Coordinates of C-alpha atoms and ligand atoms in Angstrom, one line a residue:
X1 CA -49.3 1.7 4.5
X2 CA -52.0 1.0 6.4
X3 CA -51.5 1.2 10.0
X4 CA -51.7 -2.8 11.9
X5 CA -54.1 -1.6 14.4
X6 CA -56.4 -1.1 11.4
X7 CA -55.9 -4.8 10.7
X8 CA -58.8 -7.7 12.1
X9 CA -57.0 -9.9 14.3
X10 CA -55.2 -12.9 13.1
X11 CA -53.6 -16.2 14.9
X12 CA -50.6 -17.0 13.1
X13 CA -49.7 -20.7 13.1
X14 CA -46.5 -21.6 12.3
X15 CA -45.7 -25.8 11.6
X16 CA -41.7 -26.2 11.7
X17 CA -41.4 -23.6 14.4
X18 CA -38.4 -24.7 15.5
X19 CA -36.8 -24.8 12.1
X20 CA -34.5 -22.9 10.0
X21 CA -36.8 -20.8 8.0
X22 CA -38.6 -19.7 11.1
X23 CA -35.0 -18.7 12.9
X24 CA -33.6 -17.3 10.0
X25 CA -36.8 -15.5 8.0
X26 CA -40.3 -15.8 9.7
X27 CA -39.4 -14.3 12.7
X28 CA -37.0 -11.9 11.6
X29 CA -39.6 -10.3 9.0
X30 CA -42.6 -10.6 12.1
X31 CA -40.4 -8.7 14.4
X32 CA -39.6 -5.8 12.1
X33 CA -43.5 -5.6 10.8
X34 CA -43.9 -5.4 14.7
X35 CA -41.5 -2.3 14.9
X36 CA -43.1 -0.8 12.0
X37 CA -46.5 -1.1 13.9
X38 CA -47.9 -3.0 10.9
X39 CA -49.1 -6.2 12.8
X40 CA -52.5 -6.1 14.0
X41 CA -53.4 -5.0 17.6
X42 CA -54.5 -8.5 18.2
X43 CA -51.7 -11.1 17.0
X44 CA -51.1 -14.2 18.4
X45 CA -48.2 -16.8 17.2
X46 CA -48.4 -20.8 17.7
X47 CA -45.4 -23.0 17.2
X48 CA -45.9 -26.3 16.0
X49 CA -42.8 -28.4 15.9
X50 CA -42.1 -32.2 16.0
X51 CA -39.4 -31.6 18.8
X52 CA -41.0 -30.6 22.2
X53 CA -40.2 -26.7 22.7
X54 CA -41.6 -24.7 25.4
X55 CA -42.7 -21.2 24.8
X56 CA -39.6 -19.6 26.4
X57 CA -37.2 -22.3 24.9
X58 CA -38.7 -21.1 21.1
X59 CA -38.5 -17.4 22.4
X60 CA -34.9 -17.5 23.1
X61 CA -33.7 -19.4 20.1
X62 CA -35.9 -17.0 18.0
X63 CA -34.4 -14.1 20.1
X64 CA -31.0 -15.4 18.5
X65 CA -32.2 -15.6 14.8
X66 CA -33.4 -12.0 15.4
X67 CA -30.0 -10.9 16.6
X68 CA -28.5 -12.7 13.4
X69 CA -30.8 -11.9 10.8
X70 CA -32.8 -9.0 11.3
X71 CA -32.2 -6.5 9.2
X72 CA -32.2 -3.7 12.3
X73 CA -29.7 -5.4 13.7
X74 CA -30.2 -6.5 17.7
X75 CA -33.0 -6.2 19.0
X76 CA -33.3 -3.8 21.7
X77 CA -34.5 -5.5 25.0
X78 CA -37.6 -3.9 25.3
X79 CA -39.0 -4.5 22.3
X80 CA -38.0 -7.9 22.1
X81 CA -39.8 -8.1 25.2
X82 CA -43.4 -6.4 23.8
X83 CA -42.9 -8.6 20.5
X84 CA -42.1 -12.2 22.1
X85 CA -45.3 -11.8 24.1
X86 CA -47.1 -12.2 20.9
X87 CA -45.9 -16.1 21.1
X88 CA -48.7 -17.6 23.0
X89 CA -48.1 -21.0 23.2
X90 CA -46.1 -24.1 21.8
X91 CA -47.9 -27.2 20.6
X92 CA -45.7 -30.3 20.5
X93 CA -46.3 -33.2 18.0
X94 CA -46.3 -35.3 15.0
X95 CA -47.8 -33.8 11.9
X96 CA -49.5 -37.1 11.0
X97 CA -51.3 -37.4 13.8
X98 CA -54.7 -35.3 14.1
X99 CA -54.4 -35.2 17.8
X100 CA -51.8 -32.8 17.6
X101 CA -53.9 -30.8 15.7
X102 CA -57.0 -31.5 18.1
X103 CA -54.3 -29.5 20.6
X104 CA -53.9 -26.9 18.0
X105 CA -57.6 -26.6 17.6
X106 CA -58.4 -26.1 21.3
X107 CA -55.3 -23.7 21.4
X108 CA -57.2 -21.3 18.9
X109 CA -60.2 -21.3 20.3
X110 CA -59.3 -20.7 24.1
X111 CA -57.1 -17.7 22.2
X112 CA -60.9 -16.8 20.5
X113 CA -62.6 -16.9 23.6
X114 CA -60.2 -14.6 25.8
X115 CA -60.2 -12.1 22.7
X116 CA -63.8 -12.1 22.1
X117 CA -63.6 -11.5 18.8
X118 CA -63.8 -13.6 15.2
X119 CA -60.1 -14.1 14.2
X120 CA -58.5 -14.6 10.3
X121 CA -56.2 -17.9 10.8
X122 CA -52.9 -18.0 9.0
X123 CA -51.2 -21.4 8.6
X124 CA -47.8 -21.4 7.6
X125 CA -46.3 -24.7 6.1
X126 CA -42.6 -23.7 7.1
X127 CA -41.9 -27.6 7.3
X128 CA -40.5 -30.6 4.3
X129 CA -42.9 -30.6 1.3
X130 CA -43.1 -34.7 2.0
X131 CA -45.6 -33.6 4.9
X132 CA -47.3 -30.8 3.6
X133 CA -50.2 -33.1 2.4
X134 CA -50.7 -34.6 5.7
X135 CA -50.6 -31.5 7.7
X136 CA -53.5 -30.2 5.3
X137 CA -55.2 -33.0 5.9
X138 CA -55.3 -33.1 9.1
X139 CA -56.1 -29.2 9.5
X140 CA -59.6 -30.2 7.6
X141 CA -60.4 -33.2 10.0
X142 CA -59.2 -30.8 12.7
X143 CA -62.4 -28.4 11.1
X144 CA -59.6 -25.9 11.3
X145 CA -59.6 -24.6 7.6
X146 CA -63.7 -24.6 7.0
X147 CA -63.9 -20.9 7.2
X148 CA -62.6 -20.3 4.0
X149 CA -62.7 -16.2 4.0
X150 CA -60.8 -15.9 7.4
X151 CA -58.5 -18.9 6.9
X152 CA -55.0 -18.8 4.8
X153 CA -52.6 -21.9 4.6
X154 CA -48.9 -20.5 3.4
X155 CA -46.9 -22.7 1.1
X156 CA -43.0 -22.9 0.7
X157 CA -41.4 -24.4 -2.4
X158 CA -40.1 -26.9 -3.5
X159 CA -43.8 -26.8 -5.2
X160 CA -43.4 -30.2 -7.3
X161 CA -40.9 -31.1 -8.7
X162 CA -41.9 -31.4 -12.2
X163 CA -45.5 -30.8 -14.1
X164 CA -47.1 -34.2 -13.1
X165 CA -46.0 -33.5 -9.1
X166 CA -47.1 -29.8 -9.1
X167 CA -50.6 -30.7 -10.4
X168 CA -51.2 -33.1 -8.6
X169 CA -50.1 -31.5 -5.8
X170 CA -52.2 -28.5 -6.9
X171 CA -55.5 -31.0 -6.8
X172 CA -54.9 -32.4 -3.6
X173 CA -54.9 -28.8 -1.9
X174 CA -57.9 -28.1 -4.0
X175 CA -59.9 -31.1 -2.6
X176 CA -59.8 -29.6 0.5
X177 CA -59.3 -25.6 -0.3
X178 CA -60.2 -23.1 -2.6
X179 CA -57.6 -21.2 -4.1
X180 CA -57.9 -18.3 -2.6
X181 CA -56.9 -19.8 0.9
X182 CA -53.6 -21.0 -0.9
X183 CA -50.4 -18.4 -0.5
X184 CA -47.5 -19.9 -2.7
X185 CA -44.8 -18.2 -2.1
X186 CA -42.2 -17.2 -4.6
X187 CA -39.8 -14.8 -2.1
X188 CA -38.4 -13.3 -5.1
X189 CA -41.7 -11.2 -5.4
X190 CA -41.2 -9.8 -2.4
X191 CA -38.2 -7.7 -3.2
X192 CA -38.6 -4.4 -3.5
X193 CA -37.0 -4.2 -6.9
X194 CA -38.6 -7.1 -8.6
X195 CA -41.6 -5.1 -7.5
X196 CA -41.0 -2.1 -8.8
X197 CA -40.4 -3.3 -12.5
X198 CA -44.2 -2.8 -12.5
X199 CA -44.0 0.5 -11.1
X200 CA -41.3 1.5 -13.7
X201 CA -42.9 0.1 -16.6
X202 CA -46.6 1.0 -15.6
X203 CA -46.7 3.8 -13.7
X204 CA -44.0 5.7 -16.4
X205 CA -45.1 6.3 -19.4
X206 CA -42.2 7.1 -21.2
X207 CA -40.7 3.3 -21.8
X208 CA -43.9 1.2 -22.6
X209 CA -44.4 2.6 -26.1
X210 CA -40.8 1.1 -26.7
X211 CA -40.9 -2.0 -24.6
X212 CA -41.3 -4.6 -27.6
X213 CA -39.9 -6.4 -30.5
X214 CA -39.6 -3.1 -32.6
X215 CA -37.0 -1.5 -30.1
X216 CA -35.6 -4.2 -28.1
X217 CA -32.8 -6.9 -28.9
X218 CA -32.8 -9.1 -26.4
X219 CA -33.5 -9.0 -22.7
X220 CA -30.6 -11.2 -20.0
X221 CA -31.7 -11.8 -16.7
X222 CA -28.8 -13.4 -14.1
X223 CA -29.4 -14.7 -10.7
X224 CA -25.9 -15.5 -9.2
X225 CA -24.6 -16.4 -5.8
X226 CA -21.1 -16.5 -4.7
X227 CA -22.5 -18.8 -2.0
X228 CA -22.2 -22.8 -2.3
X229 CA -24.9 -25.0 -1.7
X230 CA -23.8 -24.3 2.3
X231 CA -25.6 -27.2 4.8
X232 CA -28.4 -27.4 1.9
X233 CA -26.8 -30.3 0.0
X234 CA -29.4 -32.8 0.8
X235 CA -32.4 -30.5 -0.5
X236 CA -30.1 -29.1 -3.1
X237 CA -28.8 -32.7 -4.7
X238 CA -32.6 -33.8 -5.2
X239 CA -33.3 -30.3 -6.9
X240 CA -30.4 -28.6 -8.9
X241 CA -30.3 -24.9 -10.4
X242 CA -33.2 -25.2 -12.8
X243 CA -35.6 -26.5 -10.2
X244 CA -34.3 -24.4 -7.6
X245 CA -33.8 -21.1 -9.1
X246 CA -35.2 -21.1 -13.1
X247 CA -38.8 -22.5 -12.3
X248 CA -39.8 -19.8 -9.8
X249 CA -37.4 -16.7 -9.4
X250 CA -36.0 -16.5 -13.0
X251 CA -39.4 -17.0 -14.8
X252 CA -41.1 -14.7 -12.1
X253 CA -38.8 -11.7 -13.1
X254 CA -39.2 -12.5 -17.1
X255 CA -43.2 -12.8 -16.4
X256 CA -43.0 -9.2 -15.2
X257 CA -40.5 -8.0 -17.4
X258 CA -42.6 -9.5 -20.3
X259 CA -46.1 -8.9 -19.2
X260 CA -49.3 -7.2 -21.0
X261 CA -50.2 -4.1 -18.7
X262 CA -52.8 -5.1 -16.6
X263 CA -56.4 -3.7 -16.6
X264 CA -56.2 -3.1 -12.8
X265 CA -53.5 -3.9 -9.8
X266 CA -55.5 -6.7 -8.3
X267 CA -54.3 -10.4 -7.6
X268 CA -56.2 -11.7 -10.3
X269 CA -55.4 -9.5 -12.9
X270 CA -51.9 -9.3 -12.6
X271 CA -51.2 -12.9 -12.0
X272 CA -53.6 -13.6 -15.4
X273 CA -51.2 -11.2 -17.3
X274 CA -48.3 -13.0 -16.0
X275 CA -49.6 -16.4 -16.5
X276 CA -50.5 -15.2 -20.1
X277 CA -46.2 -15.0 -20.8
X278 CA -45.3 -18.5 -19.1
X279 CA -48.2 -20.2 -21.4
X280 CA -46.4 -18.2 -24.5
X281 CA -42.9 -19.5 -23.7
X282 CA -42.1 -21.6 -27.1
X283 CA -41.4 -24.9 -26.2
X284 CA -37.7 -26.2 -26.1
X285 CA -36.9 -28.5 -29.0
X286 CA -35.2 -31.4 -26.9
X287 CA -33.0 -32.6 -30.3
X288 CA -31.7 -28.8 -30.1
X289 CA -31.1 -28.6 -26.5
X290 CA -28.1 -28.1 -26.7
X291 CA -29.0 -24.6 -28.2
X292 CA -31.1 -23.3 -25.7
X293 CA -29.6 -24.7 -22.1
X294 CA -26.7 -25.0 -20.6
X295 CA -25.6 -26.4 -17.6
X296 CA -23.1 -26.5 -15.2
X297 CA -21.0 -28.0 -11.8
X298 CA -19.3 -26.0 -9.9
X299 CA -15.5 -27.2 -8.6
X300 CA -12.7 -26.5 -6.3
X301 CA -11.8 -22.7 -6.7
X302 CA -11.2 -19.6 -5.1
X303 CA -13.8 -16.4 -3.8
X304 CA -12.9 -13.4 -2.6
X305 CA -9.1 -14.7 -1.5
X306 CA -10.8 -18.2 0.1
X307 CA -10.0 -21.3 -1.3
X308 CA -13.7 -23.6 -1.7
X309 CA -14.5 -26.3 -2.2
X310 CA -16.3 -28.0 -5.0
X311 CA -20.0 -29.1 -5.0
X312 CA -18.8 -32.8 -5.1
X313 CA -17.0 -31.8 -1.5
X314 CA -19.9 -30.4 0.0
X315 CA -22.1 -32.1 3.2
X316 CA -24.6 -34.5 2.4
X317 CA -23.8 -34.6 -1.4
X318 CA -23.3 -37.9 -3.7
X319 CA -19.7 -37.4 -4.4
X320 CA -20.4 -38.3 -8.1
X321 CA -23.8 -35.8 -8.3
X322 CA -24.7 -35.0 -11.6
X323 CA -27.0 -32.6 -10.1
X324 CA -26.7 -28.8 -11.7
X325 CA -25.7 -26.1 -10.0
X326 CA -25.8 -23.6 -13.0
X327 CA -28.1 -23.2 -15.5
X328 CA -28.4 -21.0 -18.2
X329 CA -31.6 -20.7 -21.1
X330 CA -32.7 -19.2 -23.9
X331 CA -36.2 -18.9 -24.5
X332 CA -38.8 -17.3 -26.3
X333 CA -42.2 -15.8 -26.0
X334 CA -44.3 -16.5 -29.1
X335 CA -46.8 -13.2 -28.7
X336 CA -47.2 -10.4 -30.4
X337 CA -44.8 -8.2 -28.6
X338 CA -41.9 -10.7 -28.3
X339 CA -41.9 -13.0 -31.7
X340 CA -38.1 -13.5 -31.9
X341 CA -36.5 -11.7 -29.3
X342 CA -34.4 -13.8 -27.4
X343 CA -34.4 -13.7 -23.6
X344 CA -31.3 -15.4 -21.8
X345 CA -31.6 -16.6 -18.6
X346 CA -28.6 -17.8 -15.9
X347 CA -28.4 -18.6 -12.1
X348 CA -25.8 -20.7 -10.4
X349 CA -23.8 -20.9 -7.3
X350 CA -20.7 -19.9 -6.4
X351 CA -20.1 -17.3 -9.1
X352 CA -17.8 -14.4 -9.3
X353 CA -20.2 -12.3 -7.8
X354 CA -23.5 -12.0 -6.0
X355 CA -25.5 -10.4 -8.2
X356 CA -29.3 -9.9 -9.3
X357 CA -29.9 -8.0 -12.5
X358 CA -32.3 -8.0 -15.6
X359 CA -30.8 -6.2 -18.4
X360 CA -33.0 -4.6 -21.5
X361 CA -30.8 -4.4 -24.6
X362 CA -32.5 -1.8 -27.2
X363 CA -31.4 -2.1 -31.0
X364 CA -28.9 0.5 -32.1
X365 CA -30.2 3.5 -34.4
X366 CA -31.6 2.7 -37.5
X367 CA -28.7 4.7 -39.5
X368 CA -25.6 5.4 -37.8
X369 CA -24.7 9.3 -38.8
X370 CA -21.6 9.5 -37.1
X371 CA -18.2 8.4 -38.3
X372 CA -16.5 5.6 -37.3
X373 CA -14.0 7.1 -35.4
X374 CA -16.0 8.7 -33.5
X375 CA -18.2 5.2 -32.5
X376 CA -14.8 2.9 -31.3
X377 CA -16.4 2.9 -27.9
X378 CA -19.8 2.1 -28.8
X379 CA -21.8 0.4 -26.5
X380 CA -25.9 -0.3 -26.9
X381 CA -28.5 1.2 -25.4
X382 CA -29.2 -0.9 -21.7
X383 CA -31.7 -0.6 -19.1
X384 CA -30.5 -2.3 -15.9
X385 CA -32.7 -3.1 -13.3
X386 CA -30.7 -3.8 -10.3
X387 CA -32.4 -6.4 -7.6
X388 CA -29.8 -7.0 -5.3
X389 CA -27.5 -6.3 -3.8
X390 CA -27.4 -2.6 -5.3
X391 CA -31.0 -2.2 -5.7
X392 CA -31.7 0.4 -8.7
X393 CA -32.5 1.1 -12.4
X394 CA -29.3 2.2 -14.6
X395 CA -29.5 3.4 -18.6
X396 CA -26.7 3.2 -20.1
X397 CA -26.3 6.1 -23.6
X398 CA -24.1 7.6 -25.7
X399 CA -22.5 11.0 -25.0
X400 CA -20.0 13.1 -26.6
X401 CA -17.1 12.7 -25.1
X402 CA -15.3 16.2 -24.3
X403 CA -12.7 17.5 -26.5
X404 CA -12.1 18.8 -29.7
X405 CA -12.6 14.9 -31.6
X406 CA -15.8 14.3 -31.9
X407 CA -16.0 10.7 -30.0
X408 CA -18.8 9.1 -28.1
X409 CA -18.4 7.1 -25.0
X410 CA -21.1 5.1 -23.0
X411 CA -22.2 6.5 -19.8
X412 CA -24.9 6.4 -17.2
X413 CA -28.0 7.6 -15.1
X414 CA -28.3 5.4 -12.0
X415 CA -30.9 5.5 -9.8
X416 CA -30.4 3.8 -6.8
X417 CA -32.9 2.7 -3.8
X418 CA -30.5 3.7 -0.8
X419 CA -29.4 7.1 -2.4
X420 CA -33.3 8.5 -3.3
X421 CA -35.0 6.5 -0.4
X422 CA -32.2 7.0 2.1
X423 CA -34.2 4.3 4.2
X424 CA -33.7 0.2 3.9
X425 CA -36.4 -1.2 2.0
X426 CA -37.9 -4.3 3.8
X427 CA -36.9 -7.8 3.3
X428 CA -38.8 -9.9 0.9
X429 CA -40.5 -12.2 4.3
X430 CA -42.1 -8.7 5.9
X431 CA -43.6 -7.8 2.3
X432 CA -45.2 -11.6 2.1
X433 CA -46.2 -11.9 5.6
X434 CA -47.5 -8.5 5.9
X435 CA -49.7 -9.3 2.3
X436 CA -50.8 -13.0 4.1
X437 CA -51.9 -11.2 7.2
X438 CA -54.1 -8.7 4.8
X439 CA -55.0 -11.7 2.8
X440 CA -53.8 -9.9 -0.7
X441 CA -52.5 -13.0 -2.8
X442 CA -50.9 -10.3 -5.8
X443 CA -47.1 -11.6 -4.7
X444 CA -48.1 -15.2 -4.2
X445 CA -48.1 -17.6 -7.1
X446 CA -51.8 -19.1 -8.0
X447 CA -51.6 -22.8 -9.5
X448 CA -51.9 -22.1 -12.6
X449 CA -48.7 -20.2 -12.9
X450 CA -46.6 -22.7 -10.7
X451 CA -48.2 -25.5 -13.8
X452 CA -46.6 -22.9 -16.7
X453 CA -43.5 -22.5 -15.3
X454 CA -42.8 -26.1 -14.6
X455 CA -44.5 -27.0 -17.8
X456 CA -41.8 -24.3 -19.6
X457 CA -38.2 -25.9 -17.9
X458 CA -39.6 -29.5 -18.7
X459 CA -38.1 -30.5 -21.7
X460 CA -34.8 -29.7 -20.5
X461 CA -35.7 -31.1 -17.2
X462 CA -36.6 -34.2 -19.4
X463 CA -33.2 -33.9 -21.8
X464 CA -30.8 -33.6 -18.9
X465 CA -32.4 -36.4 -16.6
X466 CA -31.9 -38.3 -19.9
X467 CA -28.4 -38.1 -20.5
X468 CA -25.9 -37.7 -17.7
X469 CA -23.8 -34.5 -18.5
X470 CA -19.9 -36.4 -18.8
X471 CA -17.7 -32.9 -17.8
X472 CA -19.2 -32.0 -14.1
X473 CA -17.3 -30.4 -12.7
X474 CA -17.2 -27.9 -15.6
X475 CA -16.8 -24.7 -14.1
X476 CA -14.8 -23.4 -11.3
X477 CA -15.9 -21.7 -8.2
X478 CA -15.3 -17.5 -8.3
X479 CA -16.1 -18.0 -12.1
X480 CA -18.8 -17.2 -14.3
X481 CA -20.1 -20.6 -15.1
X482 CA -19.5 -23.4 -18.1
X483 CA -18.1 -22.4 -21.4
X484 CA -21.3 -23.7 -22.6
X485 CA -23.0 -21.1 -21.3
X486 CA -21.1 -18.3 -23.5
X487 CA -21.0 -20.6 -26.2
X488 CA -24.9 -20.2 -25.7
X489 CA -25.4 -16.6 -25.7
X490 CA -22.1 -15.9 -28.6
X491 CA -23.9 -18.3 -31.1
X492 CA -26.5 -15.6 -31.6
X493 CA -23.5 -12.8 -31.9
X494 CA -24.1 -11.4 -28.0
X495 CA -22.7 -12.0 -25.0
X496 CA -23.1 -11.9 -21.4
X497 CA -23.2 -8.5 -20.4
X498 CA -23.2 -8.9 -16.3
X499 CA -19.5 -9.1 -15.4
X500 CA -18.6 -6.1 -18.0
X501 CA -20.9 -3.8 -15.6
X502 CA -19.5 -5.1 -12.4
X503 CA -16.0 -3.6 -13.5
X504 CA -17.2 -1.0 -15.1
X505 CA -18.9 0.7 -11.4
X506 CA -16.2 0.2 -9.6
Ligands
BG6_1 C1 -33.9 -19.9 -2.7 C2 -33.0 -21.0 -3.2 O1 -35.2 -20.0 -3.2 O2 -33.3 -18.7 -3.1 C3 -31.6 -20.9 -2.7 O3 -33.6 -22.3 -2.7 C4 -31.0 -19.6 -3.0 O4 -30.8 -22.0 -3.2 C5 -32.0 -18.5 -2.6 O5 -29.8 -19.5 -2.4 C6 -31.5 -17.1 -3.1 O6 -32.3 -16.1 -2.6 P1 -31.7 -14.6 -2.3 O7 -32.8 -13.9 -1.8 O8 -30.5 -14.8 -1.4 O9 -31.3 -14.2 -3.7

């Protein structure tokens, strides 16, 4: 990695520095690139916030989010110290007014000045989407975005919140920026092990030649939280599962997953290959819905030896919210490599267990040579790529098991991240920031792919808003979700294969 005193110099703005994200993720992630000697020499923060914060107000409340959140743990007081320094200044004021950016603007250039030196800006949106437009606005009357190679603007989602919103909101950032300054960030691309199912599949030879329809039966990919919609309900009652989790992380980890290899690892390449599997997704059929989605409510229930509540119980949510908080999908990829072969996708909250997995299911063997005794244990062939929280890759195979009967059992090769790396990968917000300080937009998500994936959930975004689902709540917390959401998977002859795997390691 290349060392940060390689690295121009940047001025990182931050809008919503007072907020949550910045508390909980931004500064968290900045601190431990700062440890890891990866921010540039020269690197200067500004805090932007509605609420009037002075510098060593935001330092110590930040200080605090480290303490919480960081993935080193406390921060020793030293280092806080040489970090913290890197805040320069506070700017208070309302995003739709351009004289707060008229502040901002002299800010960065008195910062200029005493560096001597032409900086890269970064602007990160950490604030409601409502005011994104304004602030964007405002940073072009401000002339603060007109460089367009040394200036980056950093999006969070919710990006739309359907196909007409997203492009629309796609064409008002691109009436004022090129693409290239846009960094929409999808933090699921950031984790080391959604990452590395490039590396595994491109940098390895030995599974590509059998990564298609010929050898594979179906691909399931699960996203589930034991957590509730915690002090999120407000965002979370406007959004629901699909929106929240399906559109971006789920259809991020299938784009990979199902990708063409790409011709070389640059942004453009690899999000064209990915962008290439969203636009291939066969559409839904909304008379079969039923068929292909499945949704879900979590109620009262227990986790982990704690009674919950349900999501009708929860702060700042409409006690009769039909708003999902599970959904499951099957879709397919009308290409070459993937005619037929389903690909079953489910996220929700408060499940039995937090978990993160894609699971590859191979066909069995063409001709099965052993007897049947000897196969009562048979299991399929399974690649399982862990993404959190026990980041690794798992294939599951027959063996013989030992004895004088000749019976097979299915076993395992794990490897794991922690056991080969013996080191703690870093969290998704250092991988991002680090790539929007170098200005490499590979892990950020270009317009075109935001478009797909919204364009791919929208029938059943359309078939749900349509008709209001009459059993919510339909599954209870510390489960795994509706019935509906086996009945989808078993009316193919599969099942769910997550929860038999979570036994089975322990
Ligand atoms: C966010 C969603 O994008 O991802 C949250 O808005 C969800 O609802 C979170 O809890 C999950 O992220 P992670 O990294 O904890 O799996």
């Amino acid at each position: 990695m290349t060392n940060g005193n390689e690295l121009p110099a940047v001025e990182l703005v931050i809008f919503g520095a007072a907020g949550d994200l910045t508390w909980r993720k931004l500064i968290p992630a900045l601190y431990n690139l700062f440890l890891d000697h990866l921010t540039p020499e020269k690197f200067a923060i500004f805090g932007v916030d509605a609420k009037h914060v002075g510098v060593e107000e935001l330092q110590k409340r930040l200080l605090d989010g480290v303490n919480q959140f960081s993935r080193r743990g406390k921060a020793k007081p030293d280092e806080w110290k040489a970090f913290s320094s890197h805040l320069v200044s506070t700017i208070a004021g309302n995003f739709n007014d351009v004289a707060t950016f008229e502040d901002l603007a002299r800010a960065l250039n008195s910062q200029d000045k005493s560096w001597d030196v032409h900086t890269e800006r970064v602007f990160y949106l950490a604030t409601p989407p409502s005011i994104v437009e304004n602030i964007v606005h405002n940073l072009g009357t401000a002339h603060l975005i007109n460089d367009r190679k040394r200036t980056r603007l950093v999006f969070e989602k919710p990006f739309g919140h359907n196909l007409a919103s997203a492009h629309e909101l796609n064409q008002i950032l691109l009436n004022t920026l090129t693409e290239s300054q846009i960094y929409r960030i999808d933090h699921y691309l950031g984790k080391e092990t959604v990452q590395n199912i490039l590396a595994f599949r491109f940098a390895n030879a030995l599974f590509e030649p059998i990564w298609d329809r010929r050898y594979i039966d179906h691909v399931q990919i699960t996203v589930a939280e034991q957590v509730g919609v915690e002090h999120r309900g407000g965002y979370y009652d406007h959004s629901g599962a699909l929106r929240d989790m399906i559109q971006n992380h789920l259809l991020q980890i299938l784009s990979l997953i199902a990708m063409e290899p790409p011709a070389a690892f640059n942004a453009d390449e690899i999000r064209a290959r990915k962008v290439d599997v969203l636009r291939a997704i066969r559409p839904i059929p909304t008379d079969q819905i039923h068929q292909y989605a499945s949704r879900g409510q979590y109620g009262p229930g227990w986790l982990e030896g704690e009674r919950v509540v349900g999501y009708h119980q929860e702060p700042d949510v409409d006690p009769n919210s039909v708003t999902e908080t599970f959904a499951a999908l099957k879709l397919f990829i009308d290409n070459w490599r993937w005619q037929d072969i389903p690909f079953y996708l489910r996220t929700g909250k408060r499940l039995a267990q937090k978990v993160s997995q894609a699971i590859i299911q191979f066909r069995p063997v063409p001709h099965q040579s052993f007897p049947a005794s000897a196969n009562q244990d048979w299991l399929p062939n399974l690649l399982e790529i862990d993404i959190q929280p026990d980041e690794g890759i798992a294939i599951h195979f027959q063996a013989k098991q030992p004895g004088v009967d000749l019976r097979l059992s299915s076993q395992e090769m794990r490897f794991t991240y922690a056991g080969a790396f013996k080191t703690t990968p870093p969290e998704a917000y250092e991988t991002l920031l680090l790539d929007v300080i170098r200005g490499d937009a590979t892990l950020f998500m270009r317009a075109d792919q935001v478009e797909s994936a919204w364009g791919a959930i929208e029938p059943v975004l359309d078939a749900w808003g349509n008709v209001a689902p009459s059993d919510f709540p339909n599954y209870p917390s510390g489960s795994w979700g509706p019935p509906s959401a086996e009945a989808l998977i078993a009316q193919d002859g599969r099942q769910w294969l997550q929860p038999i795997f979570v036994e089975h390691k322990e």
